[in-house]
PDB file of N, CA and C and ligand atoms in Angstrom:
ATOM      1  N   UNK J 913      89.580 245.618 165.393  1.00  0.00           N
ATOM      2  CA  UNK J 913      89.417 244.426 166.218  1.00  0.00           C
ATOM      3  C   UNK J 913      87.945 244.296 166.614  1.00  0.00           C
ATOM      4  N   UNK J 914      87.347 242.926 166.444  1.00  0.00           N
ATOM      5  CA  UNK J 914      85.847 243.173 166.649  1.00  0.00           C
ATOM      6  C   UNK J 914      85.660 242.440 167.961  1.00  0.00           C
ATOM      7  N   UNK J 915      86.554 242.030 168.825  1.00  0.00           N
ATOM      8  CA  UNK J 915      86.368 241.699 170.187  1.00  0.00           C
ATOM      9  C   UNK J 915      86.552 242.870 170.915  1.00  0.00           C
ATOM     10  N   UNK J 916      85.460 242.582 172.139  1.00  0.00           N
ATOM     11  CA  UNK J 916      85.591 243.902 172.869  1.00  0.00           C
ATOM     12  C   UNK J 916      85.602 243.389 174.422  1.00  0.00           C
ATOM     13  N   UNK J 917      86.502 243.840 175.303  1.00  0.00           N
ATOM     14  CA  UNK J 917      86.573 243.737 176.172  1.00  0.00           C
ATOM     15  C   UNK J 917      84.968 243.490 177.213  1.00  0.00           C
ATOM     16  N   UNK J 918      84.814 242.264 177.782  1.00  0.00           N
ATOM     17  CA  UNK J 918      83.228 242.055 178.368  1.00  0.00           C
ATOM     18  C   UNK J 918      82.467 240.951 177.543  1.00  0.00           C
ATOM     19  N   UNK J 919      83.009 240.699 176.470  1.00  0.00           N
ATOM     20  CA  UNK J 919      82.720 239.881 175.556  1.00  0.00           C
ATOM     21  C   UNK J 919      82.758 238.420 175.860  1.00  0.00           C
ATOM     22  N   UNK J 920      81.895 237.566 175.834  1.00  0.00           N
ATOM     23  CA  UNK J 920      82.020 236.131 175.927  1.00  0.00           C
ATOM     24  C   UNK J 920      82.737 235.648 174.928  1.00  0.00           C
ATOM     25  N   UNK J 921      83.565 234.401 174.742  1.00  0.00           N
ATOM     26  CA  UNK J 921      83.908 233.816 173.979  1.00  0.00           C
ATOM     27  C   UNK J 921      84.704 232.684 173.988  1.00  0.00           C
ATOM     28  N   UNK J 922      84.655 231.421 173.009  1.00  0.00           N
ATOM     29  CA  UNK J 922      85.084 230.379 172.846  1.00  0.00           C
ATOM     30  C   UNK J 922      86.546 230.190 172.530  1.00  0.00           C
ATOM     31  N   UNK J 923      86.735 229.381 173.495  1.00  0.00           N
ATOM     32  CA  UNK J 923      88.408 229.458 172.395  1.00  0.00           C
ATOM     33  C   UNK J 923      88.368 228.220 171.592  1.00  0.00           C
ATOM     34  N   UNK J 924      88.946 228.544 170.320  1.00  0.00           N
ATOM     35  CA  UNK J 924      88.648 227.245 169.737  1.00  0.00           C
ATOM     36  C   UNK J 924      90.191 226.533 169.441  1.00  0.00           C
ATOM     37  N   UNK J 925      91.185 226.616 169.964  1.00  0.00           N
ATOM     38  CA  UNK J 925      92.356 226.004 169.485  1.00  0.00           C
ATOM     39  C   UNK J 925      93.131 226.351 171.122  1.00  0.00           C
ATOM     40  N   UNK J 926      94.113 225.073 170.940  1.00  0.00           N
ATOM     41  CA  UNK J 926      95.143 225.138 172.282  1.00  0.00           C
ATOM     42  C   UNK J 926      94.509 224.501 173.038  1.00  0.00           C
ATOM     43  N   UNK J 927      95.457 224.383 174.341  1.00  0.00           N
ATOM     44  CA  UNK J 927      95.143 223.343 175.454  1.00  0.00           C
ATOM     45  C   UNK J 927      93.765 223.737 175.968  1.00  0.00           C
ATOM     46  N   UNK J 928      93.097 224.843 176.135  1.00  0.00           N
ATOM     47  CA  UNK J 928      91.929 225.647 176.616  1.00  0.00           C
ATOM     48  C   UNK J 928      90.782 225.575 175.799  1.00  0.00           C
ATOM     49  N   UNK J 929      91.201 224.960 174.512  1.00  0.00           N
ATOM     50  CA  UNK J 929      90.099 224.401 173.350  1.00  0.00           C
ATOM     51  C   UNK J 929      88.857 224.246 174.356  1.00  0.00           C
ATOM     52  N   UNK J 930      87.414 224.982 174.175  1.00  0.00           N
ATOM     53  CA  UNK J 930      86.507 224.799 174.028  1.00  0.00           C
ATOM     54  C   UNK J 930      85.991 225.269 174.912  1.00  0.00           C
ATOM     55  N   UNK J 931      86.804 225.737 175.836  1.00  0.00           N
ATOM     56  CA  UNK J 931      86.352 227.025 177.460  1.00  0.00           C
ATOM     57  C   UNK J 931      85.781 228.079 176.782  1.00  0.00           C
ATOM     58  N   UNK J 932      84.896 228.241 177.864  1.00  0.00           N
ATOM     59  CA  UNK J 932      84.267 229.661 177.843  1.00  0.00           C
ATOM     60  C   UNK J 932      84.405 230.906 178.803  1.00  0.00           C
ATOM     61  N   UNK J 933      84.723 231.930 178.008  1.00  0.00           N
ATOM     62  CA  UNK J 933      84.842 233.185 179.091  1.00  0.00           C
ATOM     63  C   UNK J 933      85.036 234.462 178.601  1.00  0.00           C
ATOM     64  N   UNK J 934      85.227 234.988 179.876  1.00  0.00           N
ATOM     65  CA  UNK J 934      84.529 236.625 179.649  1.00  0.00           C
ATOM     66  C   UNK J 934      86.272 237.228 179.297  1.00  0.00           C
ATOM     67  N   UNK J 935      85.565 237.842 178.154  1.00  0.00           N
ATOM     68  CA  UNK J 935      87.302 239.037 178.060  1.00  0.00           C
ATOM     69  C   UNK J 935      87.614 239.946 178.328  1.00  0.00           C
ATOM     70  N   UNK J 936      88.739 240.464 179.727  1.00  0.00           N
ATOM     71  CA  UNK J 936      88.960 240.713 180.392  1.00  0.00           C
ATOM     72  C   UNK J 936      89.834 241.819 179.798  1.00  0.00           C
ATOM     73  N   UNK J 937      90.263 242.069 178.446  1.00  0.00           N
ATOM     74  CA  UNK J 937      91.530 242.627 178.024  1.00  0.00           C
ATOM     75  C   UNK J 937      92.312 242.910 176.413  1.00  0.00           C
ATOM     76  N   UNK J 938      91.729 243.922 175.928  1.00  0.00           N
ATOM     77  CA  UNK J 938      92.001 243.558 174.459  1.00  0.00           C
ATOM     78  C   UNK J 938      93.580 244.411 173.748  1.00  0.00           C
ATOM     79  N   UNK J 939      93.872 243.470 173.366  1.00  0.00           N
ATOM     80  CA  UNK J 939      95.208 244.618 172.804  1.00  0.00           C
ATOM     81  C   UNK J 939      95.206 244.578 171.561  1.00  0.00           C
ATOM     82  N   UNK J 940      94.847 245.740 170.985  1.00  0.00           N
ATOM     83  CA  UNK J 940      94.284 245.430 169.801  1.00  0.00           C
ATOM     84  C   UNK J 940      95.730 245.761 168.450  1.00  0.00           C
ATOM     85  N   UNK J 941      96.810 246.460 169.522  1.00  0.00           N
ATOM     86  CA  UNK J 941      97.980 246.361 168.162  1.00  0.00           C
ATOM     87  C   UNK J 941      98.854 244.846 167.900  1.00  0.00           C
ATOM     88  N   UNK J 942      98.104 243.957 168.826  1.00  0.00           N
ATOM     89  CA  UNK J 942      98.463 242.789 168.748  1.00  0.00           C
ATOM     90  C   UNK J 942      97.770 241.760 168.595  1.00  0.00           C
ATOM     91  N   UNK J 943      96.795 242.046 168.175  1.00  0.00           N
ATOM     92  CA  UNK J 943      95.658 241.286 167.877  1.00  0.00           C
ATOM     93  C   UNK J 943      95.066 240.135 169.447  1.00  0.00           C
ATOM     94  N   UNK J 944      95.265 240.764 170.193  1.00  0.00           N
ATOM     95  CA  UNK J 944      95.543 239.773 171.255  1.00  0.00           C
ATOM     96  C   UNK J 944      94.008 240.112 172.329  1.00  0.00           C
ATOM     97  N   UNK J 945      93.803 238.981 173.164  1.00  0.00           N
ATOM     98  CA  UNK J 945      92.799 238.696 174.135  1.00  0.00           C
ATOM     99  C   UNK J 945      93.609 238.135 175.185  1.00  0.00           C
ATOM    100  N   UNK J 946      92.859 238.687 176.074  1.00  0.00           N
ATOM    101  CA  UNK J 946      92.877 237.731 177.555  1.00  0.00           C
ATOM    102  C   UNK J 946      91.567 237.771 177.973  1.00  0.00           C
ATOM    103  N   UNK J 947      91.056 236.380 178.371  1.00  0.00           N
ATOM    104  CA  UNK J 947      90.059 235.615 178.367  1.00  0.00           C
ATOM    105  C   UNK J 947      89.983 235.110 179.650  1.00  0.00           C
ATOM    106  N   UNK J 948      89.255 235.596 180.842  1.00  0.00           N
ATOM    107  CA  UNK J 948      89.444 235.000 182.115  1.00  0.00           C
ATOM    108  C   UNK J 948      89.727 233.477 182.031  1.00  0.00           C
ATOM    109  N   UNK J 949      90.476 233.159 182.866  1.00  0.00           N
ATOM    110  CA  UNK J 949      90.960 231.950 183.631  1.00  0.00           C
ATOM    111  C   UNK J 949      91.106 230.700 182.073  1.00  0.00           C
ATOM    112  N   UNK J 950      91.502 231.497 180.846  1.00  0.00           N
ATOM    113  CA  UNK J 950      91.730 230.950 179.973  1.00  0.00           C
ATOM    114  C   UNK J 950      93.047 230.965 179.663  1.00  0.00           C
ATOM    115  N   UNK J 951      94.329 230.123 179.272  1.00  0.00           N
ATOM    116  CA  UNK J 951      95.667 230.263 179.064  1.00  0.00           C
ATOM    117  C   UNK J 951      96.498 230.543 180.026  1.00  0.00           C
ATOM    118  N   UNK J 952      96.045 229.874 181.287  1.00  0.00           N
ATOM    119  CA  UNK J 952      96.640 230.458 182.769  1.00  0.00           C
ATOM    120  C   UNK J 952      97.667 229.875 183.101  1.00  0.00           C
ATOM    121  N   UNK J 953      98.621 230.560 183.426  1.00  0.00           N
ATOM    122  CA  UNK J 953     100.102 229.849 183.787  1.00  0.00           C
ATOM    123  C   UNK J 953     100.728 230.477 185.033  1.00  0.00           C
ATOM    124  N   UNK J 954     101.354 229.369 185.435  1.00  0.00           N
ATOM    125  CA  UNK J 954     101.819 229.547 187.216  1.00  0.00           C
ATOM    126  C   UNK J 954     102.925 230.513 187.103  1.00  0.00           C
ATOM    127  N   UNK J 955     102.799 231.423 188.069  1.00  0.00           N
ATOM    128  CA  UNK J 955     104.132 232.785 187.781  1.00  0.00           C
ATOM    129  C   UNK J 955     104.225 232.112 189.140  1.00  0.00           C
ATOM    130  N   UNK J 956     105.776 232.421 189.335  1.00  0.00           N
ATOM    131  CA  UNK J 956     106.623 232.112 190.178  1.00  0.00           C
ATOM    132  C   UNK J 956     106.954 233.578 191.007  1.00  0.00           C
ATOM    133  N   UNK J 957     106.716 233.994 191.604  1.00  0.00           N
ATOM    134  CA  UNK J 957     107.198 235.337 192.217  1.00  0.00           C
ATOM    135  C   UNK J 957     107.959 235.427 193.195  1.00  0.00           C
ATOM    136  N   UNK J 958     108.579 236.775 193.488  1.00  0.00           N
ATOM    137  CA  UNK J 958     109.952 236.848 194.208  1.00  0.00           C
ATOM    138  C   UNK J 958     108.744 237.132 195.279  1.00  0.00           C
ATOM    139  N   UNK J 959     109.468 237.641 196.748  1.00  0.00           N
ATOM    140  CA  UNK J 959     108.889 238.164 197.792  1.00  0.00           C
ATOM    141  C   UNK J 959     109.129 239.912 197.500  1.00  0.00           C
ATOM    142  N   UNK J 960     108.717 240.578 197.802  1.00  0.00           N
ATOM    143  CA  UNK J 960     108.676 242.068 197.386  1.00  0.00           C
ATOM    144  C   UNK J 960     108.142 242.915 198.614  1.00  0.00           C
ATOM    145  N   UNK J 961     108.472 244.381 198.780  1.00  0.00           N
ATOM    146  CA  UNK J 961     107.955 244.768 200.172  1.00  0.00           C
ATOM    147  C   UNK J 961     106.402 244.561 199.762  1.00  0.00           C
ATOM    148  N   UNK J 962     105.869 244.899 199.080  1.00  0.00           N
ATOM    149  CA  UNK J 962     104.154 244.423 198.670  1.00  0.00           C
ATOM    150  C   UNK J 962     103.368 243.584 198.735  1.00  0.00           C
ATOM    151  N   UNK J 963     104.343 242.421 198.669  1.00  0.00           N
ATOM    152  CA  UNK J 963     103.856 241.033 198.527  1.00  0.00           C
ATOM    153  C   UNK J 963     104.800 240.217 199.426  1.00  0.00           C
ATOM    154  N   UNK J 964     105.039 240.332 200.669  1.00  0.00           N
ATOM    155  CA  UNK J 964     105.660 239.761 201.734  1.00  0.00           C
ATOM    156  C   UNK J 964     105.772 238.230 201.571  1.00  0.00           C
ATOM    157  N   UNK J 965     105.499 237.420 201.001  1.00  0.00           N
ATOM    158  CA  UNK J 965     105.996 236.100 200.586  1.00  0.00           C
ATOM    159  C   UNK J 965     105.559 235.802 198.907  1.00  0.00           C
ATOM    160  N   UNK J 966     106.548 235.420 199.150  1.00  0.00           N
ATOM    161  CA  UNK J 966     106.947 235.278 197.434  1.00  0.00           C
ATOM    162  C   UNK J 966     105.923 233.532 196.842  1.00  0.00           C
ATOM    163  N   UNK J 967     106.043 233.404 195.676  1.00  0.00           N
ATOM    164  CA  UNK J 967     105.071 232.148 195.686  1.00  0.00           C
ATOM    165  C   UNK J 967     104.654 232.114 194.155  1.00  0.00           C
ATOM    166  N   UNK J 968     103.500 231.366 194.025  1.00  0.00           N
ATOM    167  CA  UNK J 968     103.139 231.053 192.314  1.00  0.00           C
ATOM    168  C   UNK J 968     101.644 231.497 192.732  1.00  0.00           C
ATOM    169  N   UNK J 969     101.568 232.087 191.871  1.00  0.00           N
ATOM    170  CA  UNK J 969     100.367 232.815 191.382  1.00  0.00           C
ATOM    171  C   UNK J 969      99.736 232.207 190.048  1.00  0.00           C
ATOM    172  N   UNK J 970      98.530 232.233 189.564  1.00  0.00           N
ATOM    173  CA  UNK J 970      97.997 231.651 188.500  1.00  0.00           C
ATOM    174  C   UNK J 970      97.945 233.640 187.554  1.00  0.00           C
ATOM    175  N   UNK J 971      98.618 233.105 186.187  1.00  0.00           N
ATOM    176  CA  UNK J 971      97.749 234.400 185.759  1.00  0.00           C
ATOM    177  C   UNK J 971      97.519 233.874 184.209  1.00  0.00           C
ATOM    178  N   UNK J 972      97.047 234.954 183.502  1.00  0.00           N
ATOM    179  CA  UNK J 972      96.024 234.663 182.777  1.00  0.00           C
ATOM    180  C   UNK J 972      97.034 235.264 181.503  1.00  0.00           C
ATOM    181  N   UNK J 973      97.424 235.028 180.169  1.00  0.00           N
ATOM    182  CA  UNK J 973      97.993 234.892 179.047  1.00  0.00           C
ATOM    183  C   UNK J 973      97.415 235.501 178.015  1.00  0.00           C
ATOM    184  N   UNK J 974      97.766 236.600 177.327  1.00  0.00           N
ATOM    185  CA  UNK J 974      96.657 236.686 175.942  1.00  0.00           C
ATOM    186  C   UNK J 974      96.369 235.663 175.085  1.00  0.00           C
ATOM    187  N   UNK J 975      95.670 235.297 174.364  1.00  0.00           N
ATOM    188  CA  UNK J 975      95.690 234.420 173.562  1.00  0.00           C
ATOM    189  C   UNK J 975      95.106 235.252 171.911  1.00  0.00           C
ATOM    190  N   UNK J 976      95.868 234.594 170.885  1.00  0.00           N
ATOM    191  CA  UNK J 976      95.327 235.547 169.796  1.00  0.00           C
ATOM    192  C   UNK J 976      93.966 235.748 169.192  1.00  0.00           C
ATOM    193  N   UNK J 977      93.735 236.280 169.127  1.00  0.00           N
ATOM    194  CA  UNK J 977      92.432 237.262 168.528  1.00  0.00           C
ATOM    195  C   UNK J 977      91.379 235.699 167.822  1.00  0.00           C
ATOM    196  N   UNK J 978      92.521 235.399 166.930  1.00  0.00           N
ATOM    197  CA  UNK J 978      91.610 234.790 166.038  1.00  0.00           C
ATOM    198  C   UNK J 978      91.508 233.201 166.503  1.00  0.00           C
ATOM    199  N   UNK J 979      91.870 232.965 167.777  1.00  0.00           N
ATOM    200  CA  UNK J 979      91.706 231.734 168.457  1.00  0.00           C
ATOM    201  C   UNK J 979      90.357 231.602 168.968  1.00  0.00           C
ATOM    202  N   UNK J 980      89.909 232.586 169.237  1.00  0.00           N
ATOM    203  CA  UNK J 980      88.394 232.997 169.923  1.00  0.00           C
ATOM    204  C   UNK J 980      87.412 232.987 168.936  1.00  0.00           C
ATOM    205  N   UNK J 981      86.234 232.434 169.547  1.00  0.00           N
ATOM    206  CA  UNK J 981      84.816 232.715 168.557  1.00  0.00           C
ATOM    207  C   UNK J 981      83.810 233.773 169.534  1.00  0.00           C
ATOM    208  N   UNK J 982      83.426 234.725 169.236  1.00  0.00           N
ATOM    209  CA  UNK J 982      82.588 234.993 170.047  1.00  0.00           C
ATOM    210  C   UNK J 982      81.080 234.397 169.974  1.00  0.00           C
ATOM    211  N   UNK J 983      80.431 234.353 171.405  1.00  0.00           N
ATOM    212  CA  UNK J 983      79.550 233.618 171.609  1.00  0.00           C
ATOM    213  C   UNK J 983      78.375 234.501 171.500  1.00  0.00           C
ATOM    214  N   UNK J 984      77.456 233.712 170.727  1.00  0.00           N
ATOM    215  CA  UNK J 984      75.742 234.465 170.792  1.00  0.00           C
ATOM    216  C   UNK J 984      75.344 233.483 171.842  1.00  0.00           C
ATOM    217  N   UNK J 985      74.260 234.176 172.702  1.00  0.00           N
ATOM    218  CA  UNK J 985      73.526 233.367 173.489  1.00  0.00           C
ATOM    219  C   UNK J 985      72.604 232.597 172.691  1.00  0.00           C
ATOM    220  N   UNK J 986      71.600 232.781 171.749  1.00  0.00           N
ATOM    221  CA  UNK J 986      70.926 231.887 171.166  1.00  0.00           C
ATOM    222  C   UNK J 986      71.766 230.665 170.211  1.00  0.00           C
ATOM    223  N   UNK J 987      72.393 231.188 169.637  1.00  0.00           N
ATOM    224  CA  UNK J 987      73.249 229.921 168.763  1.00  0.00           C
ATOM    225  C   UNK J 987      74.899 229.469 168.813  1.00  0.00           C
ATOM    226  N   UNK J 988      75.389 229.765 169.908  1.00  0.00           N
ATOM    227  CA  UNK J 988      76.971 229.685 170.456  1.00  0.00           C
ATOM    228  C   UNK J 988      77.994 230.117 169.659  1.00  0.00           C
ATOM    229  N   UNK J 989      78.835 229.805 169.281  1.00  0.00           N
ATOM    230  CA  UNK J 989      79.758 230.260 168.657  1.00  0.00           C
ATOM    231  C   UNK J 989      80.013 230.769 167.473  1.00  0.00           C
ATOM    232  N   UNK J 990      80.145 232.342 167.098  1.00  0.00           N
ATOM    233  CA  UNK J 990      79.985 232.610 165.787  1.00  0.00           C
ATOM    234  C   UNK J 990      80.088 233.635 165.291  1.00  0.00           C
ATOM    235  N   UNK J 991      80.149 234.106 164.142  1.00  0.00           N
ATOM    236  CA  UNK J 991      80.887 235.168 163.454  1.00  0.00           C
ATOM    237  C   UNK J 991      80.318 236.267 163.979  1.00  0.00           C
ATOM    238  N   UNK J 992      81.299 237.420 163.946  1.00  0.00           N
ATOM    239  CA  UNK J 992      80.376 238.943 164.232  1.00  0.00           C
ATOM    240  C   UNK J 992      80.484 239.502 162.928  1.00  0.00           C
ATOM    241  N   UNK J 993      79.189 239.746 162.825  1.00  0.00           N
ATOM    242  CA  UNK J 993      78.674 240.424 161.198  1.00  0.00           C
ATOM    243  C   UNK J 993      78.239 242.122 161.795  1.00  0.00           C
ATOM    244  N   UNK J 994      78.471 243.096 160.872  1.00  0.00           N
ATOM    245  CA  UNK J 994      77.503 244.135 161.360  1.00  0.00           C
ATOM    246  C   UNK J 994      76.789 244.639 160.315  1.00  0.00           C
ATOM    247  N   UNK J 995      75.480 245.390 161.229  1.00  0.00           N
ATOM    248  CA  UNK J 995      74.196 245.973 160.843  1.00  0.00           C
ATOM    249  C   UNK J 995      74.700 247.613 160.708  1.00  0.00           C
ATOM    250  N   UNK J 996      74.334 248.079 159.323  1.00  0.00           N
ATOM    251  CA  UNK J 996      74.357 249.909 159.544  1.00  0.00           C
ATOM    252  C   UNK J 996      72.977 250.256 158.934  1.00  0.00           C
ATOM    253  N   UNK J 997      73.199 250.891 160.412  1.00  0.00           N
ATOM    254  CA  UNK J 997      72.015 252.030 160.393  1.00  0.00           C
ATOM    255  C   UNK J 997      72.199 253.370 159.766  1.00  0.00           C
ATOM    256  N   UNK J 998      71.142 254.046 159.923  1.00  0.00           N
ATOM    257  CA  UNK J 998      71.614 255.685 159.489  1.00  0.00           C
ATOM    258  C   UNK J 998      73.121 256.350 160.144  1.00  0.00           C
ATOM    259  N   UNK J 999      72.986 256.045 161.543  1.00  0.00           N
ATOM    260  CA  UNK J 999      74.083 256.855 161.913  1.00  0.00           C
ATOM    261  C   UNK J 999      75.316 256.400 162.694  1.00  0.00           C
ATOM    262  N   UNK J1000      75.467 254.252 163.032  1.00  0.00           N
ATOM    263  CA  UNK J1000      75.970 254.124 163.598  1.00  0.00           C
ATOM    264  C   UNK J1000      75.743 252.726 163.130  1.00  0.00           C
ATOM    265  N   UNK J1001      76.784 251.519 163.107  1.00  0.00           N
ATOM    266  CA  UNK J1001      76.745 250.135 162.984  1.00  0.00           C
ATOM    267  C   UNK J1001      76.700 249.445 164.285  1.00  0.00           C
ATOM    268  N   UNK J1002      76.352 248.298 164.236  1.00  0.00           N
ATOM    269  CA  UNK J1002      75.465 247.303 165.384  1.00  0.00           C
ATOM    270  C   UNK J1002      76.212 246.002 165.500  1.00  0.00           C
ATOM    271  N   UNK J1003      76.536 245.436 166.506  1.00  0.00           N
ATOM    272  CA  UNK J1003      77.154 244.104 166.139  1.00  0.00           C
ATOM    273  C   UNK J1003      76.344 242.942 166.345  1.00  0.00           C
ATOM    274  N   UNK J1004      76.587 242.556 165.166  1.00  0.00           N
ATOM    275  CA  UNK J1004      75.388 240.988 165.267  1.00  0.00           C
ATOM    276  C   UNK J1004      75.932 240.011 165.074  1.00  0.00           C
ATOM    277  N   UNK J1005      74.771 238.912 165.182  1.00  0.00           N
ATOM    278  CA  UNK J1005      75.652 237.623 164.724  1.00  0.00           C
ATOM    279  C   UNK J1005      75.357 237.376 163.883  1.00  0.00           C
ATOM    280  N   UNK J1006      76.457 236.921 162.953  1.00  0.00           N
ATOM    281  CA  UNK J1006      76.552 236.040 161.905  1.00  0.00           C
ATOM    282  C   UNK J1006      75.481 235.003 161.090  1.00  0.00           C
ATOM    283  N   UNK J1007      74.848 234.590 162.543  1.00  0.00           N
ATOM    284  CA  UNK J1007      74.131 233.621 162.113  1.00  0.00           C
ATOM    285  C   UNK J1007      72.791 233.737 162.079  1.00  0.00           C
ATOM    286  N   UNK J1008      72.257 234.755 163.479  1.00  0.00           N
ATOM    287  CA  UNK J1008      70.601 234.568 163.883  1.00  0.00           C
ATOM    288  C   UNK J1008      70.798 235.994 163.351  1.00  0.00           C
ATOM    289  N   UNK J1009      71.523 236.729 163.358  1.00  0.00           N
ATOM    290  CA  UNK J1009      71.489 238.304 163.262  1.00  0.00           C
ATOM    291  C   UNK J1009      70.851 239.151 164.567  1.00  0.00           C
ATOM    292  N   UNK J1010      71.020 238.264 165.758  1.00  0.00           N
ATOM    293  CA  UNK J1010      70.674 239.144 166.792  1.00  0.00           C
ATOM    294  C   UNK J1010      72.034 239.759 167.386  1.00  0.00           C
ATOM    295  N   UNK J1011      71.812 240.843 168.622  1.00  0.00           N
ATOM    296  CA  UNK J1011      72.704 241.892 168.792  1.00  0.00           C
ATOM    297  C   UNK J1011      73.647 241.362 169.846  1.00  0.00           C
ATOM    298  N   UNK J1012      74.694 241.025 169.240  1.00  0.00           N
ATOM    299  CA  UNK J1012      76.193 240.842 170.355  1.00  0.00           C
ATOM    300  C   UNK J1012      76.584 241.594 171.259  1.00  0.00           C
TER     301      UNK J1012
HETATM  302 ZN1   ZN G2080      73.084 234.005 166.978  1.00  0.00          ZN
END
């Protein structure tokens, strides 16, 4: 999986088409992201001794892997390519080849 949790990125498909945000969450046997305040849906909750009134909460949805572009700061949205070095690979972009 070449998203990494901390990662900026675009979503490019679904109601959230074209938000930007930080990823908060990677599951990578599911190819899956959660993308702050991206794919957010109202949970309905019981009251609980923890949570003394019950209510709707906003939370946040994975969305799949390949819905996301990750973002370069110089040229926005775009492929992660990598660089190998002698002893370790680098993640770049796609496009300018600077470091993601
Ligand atoms: Zn770039």
């Amino acid at each position: 999986m070449k998203i990494k949790k901390g990662d900026k990125v675009r979503v490019l498909t679904g109601k959230d088409k074209g938000r930007e945000g930080e990823v908060m969450h990677v599951f990578p046997h599911t190819n899956k992201v959660i993308v702050d305040r991206v794919n957010v849906v109202k949970k309905h909750t019981k009251a609980t001794k923890a949570m003394m009134q019950g209510g709707i909460i906003d939370k946040d949805m994975p969305v799949n892997a390949s819905n996301v572009a990750i973002v370069c700061s110089s040229c926005g949205p775009t492929r992660i390519s990598y660089e190998l070095s002698d002893s370790s690979k680098k993640r770049v972009c796609g496009k300018c080849g600077g470091d993601l």
